[in-house]
PDB file of C-alpha atoms in Angstrom:
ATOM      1  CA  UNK E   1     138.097 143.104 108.620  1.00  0.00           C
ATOM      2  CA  UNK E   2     138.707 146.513 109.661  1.00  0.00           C
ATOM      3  CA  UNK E   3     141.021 148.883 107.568  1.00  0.00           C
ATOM      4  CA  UNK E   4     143.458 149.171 110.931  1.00  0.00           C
ATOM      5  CA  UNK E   5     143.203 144.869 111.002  1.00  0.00           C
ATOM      6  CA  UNK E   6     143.812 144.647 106.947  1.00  0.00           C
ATOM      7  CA  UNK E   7     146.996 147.278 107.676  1.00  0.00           C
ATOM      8  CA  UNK E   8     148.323 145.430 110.270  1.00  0.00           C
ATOM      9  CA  UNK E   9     147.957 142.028 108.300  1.00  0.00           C
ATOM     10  CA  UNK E  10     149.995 144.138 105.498  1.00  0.00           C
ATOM     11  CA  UNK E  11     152.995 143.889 107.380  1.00  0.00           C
ATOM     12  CA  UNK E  12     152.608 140.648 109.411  1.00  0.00           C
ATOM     13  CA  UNK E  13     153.552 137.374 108.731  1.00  0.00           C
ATOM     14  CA  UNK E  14     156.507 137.636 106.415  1.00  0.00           C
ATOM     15  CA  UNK E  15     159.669 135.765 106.149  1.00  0.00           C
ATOM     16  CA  UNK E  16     162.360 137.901 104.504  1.00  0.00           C
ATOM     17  CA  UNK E  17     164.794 137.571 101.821  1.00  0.00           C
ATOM     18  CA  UNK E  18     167.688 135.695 101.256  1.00  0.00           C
ATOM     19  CA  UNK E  19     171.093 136.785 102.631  1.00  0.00           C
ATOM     20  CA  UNK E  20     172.807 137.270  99.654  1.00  0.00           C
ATOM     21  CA  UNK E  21     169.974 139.715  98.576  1.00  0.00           C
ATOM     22  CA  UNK E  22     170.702 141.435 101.791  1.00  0.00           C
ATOM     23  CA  UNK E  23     174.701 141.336 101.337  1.00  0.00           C
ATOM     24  CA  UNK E  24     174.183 143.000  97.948  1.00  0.00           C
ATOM     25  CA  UNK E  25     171.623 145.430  99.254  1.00  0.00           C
ATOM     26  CA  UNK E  26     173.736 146.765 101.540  1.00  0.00           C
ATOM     27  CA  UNK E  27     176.884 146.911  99.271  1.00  0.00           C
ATOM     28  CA  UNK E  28     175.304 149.058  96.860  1.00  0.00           C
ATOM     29  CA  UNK E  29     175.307 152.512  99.439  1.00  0.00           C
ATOM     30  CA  UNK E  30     179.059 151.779  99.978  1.00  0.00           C
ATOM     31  CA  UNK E  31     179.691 151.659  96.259  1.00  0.00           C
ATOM     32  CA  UNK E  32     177.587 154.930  95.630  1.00  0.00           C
ATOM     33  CA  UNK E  33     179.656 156.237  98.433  1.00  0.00           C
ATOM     34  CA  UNK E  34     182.491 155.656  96.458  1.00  0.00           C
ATOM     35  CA  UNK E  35     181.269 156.982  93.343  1.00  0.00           C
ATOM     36  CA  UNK E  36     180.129 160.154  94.563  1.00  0.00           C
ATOM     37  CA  UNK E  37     184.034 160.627  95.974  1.00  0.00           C
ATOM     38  CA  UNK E  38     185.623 159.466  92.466  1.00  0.00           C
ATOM     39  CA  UNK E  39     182.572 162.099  91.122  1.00  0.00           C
ATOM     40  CA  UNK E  40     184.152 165.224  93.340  1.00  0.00           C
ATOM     41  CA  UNK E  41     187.575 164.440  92.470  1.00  0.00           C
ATOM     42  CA  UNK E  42     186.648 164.261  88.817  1.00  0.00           C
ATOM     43  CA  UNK E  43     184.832 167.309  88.798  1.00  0.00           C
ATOM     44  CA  UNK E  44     186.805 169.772  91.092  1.00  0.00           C
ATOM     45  CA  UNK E  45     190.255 169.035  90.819  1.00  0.00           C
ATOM     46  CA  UNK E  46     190.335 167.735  87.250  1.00  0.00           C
ATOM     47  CA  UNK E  47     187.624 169.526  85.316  1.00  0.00           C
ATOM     48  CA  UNK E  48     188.154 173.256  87.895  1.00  0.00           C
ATOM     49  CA  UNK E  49     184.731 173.099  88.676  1.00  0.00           C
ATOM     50  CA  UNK E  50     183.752 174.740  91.775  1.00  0.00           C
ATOM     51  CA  UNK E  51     180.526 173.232  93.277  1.00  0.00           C
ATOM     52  CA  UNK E  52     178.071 175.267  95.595  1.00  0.00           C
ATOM     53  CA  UNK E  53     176.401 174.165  98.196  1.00  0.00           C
ATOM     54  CA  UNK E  54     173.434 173.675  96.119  1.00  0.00           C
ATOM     55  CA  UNK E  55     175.125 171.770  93.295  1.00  0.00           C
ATOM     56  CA  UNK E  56     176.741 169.268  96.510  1.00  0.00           C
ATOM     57  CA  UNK E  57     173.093 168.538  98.222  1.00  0.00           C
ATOM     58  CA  UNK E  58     171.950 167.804  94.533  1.00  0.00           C
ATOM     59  CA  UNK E  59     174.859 165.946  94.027  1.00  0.00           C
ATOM     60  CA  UNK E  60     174.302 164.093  96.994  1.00  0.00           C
ATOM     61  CA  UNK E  61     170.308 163.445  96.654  1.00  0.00           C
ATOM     62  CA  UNK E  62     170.956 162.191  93.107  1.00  0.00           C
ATOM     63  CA  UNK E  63     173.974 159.861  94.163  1.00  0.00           C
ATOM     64  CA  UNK E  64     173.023 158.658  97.316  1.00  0.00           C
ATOM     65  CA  UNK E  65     169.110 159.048  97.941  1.00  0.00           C
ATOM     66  CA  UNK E  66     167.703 158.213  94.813  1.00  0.00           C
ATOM     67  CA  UNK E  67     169.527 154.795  94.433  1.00  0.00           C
ATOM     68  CA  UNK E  68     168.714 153.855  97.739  1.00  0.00           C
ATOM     69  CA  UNK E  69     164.759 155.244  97.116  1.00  0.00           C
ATOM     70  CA  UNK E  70     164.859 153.055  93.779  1.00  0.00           C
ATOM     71  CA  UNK E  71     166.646 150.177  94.839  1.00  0.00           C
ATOM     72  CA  UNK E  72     163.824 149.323  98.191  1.00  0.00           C
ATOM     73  CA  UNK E  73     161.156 150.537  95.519  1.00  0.00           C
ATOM     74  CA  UNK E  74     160.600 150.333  92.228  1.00  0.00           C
ATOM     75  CA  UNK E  75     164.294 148.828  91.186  1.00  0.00           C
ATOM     76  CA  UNK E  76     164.035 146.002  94.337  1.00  0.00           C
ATOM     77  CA  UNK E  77     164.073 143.007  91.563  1.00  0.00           C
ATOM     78  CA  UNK E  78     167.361 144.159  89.770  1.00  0.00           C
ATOM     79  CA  UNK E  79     170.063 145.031  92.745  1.00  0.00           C
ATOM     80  CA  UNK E  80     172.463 143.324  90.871  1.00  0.00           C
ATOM     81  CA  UNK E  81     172.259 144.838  88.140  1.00  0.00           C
ATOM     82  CA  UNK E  82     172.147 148.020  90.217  1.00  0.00           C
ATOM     83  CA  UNK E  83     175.170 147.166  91.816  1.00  0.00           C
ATOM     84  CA  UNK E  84     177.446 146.250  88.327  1.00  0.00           C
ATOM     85  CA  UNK E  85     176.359 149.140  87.159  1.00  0.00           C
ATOM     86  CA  UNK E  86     177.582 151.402  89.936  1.00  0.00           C
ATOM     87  CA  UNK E  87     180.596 149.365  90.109  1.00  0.00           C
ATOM     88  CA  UNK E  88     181.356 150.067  86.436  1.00  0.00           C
ATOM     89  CA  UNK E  89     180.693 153.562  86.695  1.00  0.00           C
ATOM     90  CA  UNK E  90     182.967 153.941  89.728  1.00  0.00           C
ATOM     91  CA  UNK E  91     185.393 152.131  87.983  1.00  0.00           C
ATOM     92  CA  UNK E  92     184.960 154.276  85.005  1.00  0.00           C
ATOM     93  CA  UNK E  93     185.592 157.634  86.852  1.00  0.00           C
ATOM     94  CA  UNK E  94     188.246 155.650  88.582  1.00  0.00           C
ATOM     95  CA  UNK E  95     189.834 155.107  85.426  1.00  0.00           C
ATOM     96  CA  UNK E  96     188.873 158.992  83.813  1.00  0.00           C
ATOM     97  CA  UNK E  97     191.031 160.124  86.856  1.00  0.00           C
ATOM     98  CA  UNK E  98     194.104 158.231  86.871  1.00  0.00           C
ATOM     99  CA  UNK E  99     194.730 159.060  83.109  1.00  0.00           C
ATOM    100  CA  UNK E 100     194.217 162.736  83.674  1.00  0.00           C
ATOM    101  CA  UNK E 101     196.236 162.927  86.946  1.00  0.00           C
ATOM    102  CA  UNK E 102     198.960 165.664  87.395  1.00  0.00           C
ATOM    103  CA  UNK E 103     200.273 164.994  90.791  1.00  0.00           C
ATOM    104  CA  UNK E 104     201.754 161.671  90.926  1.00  0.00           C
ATOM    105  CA  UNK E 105     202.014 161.560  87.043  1.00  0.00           C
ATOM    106  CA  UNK E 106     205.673 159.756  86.865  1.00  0.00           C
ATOM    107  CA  UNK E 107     204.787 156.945  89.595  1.00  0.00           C
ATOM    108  CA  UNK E 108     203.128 153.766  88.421  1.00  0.00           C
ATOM    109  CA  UNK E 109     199.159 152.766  90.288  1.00  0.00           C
ATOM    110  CA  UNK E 110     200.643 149.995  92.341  1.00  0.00           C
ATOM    111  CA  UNK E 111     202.684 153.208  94.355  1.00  0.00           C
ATOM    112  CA  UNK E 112     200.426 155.551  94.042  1.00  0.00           C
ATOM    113  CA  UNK E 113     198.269 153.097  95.964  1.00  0.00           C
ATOM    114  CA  UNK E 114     200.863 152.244  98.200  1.00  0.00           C
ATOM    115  CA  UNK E 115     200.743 155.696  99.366  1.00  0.00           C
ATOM    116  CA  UNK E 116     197.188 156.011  99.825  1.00  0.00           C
ATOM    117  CA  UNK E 117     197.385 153.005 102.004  1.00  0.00           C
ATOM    118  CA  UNK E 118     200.025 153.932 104.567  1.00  0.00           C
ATOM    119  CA  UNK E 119     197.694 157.408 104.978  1.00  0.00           C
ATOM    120  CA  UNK E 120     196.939 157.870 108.353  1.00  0.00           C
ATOM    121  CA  UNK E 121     193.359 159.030 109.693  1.00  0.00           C
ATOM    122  CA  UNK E 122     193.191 161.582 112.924  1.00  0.00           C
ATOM    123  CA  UNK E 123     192.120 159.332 115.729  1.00  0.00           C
ATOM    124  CA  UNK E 124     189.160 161.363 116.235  1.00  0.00           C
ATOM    125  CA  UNK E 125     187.496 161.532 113.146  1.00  0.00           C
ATOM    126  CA  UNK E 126     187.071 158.431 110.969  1.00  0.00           C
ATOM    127  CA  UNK E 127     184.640 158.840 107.630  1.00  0.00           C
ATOM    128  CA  UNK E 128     184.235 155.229 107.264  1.00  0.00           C
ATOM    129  CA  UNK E 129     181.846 155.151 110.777  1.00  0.00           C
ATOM    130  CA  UNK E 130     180.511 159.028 109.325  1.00  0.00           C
ATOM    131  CA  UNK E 131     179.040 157.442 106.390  1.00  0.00           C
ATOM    132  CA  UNK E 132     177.968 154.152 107.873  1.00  0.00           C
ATOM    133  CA  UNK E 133     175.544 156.066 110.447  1.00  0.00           C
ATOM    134  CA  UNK E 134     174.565 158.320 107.361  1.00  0.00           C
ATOM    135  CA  UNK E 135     173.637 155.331 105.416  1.00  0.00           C
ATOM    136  CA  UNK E 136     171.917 153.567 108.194  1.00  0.00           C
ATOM    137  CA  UNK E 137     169.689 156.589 109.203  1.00  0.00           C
ATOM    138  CA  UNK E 138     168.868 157.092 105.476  1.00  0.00           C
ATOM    139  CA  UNK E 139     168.007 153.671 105.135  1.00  0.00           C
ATOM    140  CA  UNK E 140     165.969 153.871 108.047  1.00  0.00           C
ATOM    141  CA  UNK E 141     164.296 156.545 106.776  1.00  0.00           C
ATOM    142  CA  UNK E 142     163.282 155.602 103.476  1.00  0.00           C
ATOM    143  CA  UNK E 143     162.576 152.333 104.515  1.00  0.00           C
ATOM    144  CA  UNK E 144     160.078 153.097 107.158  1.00  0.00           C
ATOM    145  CA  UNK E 145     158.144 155.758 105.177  1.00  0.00           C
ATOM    146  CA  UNK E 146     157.979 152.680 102.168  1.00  0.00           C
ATOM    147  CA  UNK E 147     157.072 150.154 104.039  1.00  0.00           C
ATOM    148  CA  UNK E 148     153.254 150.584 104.171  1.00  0.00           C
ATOM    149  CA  UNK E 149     152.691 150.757 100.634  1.00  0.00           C
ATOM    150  CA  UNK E 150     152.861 148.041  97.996  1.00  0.00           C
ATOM    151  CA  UNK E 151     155.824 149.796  96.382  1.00  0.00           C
ATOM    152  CA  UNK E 152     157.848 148.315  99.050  1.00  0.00           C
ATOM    153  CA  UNK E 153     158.674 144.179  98.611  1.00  0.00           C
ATOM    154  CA  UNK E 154     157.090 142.603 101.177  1.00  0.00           C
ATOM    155  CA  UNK E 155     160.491 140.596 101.580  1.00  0.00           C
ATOM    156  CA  UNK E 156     162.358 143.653 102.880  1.00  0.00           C
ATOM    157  CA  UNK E 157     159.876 144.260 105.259  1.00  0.00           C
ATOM    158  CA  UNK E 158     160.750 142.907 109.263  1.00  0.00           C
ATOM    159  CA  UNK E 159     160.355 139.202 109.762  1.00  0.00           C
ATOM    160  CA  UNK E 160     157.638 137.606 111.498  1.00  0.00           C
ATOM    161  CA  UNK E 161     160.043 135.531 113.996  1.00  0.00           C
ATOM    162  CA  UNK E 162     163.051 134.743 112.825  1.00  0.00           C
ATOM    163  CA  UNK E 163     164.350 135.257 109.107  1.00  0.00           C
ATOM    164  CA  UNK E 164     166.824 137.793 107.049  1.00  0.00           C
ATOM    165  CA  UNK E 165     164.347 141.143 106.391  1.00  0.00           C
ATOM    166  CA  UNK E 166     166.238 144.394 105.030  1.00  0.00           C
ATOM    167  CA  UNK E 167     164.384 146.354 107.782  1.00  0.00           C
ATOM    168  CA  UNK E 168     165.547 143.808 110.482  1.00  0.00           C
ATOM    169  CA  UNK E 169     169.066 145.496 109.730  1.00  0.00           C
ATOM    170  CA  UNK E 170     167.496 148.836 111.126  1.00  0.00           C
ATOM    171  CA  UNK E 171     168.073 148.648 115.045  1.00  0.00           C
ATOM    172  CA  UNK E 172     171.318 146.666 114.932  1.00  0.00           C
ATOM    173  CA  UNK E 173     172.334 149.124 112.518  1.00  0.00           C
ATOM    174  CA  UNK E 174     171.768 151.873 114.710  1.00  0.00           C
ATOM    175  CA  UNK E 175     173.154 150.326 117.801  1.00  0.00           C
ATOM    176  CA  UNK E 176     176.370 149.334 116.026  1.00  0.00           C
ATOM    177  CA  UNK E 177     176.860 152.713 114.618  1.00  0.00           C
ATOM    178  CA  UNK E 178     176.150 154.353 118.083  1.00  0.00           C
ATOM    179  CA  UNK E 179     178.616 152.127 119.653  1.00  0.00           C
ATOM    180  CA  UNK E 180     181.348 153.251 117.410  1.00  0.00           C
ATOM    181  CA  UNK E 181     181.013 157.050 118.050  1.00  0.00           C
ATOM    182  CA  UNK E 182     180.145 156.438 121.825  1.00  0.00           C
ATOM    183  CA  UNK E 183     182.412 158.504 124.621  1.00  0.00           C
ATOM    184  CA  UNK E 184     184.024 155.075 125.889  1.00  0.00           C
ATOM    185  CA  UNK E 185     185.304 154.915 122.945  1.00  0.00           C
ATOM    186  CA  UNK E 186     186.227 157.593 122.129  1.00  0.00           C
ATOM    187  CA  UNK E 187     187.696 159.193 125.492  1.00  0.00           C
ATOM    188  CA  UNK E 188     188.240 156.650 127.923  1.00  0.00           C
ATOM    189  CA  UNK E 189     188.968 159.333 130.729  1.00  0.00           C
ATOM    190  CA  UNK E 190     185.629 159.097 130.587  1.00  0.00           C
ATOM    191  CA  UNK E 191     185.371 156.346 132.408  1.00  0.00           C
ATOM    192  CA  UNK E 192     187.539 157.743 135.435  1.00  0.00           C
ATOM    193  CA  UNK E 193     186.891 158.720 138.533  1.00  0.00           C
ATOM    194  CA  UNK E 194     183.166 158.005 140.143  1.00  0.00           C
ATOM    195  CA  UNK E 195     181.419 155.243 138.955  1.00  0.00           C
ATOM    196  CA  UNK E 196     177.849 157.007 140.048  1.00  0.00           C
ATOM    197  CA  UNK E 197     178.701 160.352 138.110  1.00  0.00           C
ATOM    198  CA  UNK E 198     179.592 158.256 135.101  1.00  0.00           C
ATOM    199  CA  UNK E 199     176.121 156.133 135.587  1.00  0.00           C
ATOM    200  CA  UNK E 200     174.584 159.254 136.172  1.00  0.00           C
ATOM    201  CA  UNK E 201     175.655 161.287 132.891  1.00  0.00           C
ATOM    202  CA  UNK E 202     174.185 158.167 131.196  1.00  0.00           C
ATOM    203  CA  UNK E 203     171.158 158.965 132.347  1.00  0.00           C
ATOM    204  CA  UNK E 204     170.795 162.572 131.782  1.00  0.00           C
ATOM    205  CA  UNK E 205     171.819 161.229 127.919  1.00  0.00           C
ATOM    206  CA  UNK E 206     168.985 159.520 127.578  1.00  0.00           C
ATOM    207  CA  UNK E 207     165.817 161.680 128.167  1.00  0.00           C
ATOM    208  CA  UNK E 208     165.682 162.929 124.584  1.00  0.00           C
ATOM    209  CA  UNK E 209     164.839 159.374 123.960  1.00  0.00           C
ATOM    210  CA  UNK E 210     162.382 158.888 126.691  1.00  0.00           C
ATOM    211  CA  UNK E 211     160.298 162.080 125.204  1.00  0.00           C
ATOM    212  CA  UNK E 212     160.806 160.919 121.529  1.00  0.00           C
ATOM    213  CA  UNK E 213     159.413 157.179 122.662  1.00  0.00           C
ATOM    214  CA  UNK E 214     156.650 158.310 125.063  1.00  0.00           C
ATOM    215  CA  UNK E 215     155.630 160.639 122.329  1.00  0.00           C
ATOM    216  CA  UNK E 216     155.278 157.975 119.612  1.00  0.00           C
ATOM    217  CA  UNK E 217     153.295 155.920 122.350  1.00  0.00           C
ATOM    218  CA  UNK E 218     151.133 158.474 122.600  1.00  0.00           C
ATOM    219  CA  UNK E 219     150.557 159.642 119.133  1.00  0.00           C
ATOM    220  CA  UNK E 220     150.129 155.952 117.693  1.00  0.00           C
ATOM    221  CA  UNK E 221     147.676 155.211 120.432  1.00  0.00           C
ATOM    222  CA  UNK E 222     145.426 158.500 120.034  1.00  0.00           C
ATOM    223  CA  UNK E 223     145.079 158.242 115.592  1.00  0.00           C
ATOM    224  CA  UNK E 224     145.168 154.525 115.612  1.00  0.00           C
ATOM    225  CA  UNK E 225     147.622 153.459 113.972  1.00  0.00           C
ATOM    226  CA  UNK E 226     148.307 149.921 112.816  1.00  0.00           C
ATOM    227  CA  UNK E 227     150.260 148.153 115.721  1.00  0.00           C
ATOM    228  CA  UNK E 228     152.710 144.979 114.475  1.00  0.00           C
ATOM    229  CA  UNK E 229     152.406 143.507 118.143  1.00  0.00           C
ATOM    230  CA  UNK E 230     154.577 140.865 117.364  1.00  0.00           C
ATOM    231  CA  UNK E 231     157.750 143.313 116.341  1.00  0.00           C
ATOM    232  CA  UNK E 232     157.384 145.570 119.848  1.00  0.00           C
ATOM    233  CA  UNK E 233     154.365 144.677 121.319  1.00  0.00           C
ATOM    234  CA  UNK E 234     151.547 146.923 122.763  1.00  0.00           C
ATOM    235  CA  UNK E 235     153.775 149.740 124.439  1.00  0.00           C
ATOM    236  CA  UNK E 236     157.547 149.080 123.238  1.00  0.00           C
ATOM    237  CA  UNK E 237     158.975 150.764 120.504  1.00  0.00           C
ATOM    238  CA  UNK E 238     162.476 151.252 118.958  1.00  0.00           C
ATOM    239  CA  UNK E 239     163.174 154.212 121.216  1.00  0.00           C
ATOM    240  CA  UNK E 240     162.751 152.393 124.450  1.00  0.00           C
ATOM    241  CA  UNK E 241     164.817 149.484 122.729  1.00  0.00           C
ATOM    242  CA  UNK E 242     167.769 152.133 122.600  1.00  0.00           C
ATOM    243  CA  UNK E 243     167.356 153.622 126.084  1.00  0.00           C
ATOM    244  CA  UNK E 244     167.716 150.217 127.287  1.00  0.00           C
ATOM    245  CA  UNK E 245     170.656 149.694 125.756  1.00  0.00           C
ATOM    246  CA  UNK E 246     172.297 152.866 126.645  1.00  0.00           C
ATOM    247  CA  UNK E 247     171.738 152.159 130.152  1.00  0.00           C
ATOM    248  CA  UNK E 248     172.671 148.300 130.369  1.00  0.00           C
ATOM    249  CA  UNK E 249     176.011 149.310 128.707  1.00  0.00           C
ATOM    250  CA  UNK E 250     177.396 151.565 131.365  1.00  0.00           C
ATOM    251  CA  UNK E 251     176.711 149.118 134.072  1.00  0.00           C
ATOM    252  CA  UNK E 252     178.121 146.400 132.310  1.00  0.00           C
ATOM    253  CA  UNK E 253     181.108 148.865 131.863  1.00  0.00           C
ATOM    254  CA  UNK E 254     181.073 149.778 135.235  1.00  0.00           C
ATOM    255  CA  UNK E 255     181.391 145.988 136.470  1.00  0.00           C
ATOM    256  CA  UNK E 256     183.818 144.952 133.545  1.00  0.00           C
ATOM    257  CA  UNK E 257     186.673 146.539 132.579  1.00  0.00           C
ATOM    258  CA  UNK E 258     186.708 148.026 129.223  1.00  0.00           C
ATOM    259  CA  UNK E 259     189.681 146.617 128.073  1.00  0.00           C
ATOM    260  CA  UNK E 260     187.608 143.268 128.131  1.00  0.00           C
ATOM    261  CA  UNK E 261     184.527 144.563 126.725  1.00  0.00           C
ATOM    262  CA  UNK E 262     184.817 141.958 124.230  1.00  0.00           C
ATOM    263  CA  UNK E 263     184.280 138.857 126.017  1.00  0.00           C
ATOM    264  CA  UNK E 264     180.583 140.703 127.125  1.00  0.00           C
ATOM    265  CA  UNK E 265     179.976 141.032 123.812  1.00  0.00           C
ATOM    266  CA  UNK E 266     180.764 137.393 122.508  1.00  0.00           C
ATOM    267  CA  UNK E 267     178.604 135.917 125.721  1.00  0.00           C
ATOM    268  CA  UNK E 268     175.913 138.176 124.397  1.00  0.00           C
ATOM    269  CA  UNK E 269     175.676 136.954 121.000  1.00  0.00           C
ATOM    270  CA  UNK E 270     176.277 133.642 121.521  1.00  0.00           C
ATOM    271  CA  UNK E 271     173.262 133.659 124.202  1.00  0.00           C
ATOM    272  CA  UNK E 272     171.020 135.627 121.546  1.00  0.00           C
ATOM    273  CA  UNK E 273     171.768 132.778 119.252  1.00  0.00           C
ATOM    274  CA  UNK E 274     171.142 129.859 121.524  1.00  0.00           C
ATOM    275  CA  UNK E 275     167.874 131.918 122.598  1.00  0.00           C
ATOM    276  CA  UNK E 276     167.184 131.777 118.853  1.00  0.00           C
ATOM    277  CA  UNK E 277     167.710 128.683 118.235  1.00  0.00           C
TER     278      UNK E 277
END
């Protein structure tokens, strides 16, 4: 068996994890996410500390990166225990803050969160959808770089046909985070006025990914690199999977209004599932 063959064989034939792994997998980012916000307000508006840039991207690598790094690597056998632990942290610094609080310091928690709750966001900018697409493409990241080395669990790794694989999360993650931010939704003017203008801006939108894919063709094919040909086949790759998709969407939007986007979306899953099945 060639080194190529026993590379490819590496990564073939795998059936995932379960789903409650997965749930708790990708809890643990949201929770660091949450520490790291409990860690600012802690250290700049209780402790006058006035971070650099430099002390933020640390702060940021060591909150965010490295538990993700350790918990697809070396820590992948104790993500609970990961997750308690940044759960009792958060809840911790949580804690640190509401006793040394100044504003608010006569109203009880219960109105204090009261408050927080009816805060309104700016329609434009949410930081829930910011940090999801951070997460995902971090994920993404680390995950893809791991995967070809036995650091990485095999059980994280994409599924052979049909199973529950952390990396599996990868291109649904990105297509659900690129829906949120996309210009119907966000300006639906956008959609007015010539239905062959709008089609055609899609198009122009798309040739960054048409030289990122045919370049990744092309490089894979000329060093020869291990080819799962069951996850994309001989000339697909995840760029082409996302071109497709950003060009099926505006015709579908273009024949359906968007106002009943929904219902496409339903058929669709329930047709991937039945496919499945």
């Amino acid at each position: 068996m060639s080194e190529k063959q026993m590379k490819e064989a590496f990564v073939s034939n795998l059936n995932g994890t379960t789903v409650l792994e997965i749930t708790q997998g990708l809890c643990f980012p949201a929770f660091c996410i949450l520490c790291r916000g409990f860690l600012i307000i802690f250290s700049q508006y209780l402790c006058s500390f006035s971070p650099t840039w430099k002390t933020r991207f640390l702060t940021d690598f060591v909150v965010l990166i490295v538990p993700m790094v350790a918990t697809l690597t070396i820590w992948a056998s104790f993500i609970l225990l990961e997750l308690l632990g940044v759960i009792i942290f958060g809840a911790g610094l949580l804690y640190q803050i509401y006793r040394r609080r100044t504003c608010y310091a006569r109203l009880p928690f219960l109105k204090i969160l009261e408050k927080f709750l009816n805060i309104s966001l700016e329609s434009e900018y949410n930081p829930a959808i910011s940090c999801f697409r951070v997460i995902t493409s971090a994920f993404t990241a680390i995950a893809i770089l791991a995967v070809d080395f036995p650091l990485f669990p095999r059980r994280f790794a994409k599924t052979e046909l049909y199973g529950t694989g952390a990396m599996d999360f990868g291109v649904g993650g990105f297509v659900f985070g690129s829906a949120m931010v996309c210009l119907e939704v966000r300006r639906r003017k956008y959609m007015e006025g010539s239905k062959l203008h709008y089609f055609t801006n899609s198009l122009y939108s798309v040739w960054p990914l048409v030289f990122l894919g045919i370049g990744r063709l092309a490089i894979i094919k000329s060093i020869g690199y291990q080819e799962h040909l069951t996850e994309y086949g001989v000339h697909w790759n995840f760029f082409f999977t996302i071109i497709v998709v950003k060009l099926i969407t505006p015709l579908l939007l273009i024949i359906f209004p968007l106002n009943k986007s929904w219902i496409i979306a339903l058929g669709i899953t329930v047709l991937y599932q039945l496919a499945l099945d």
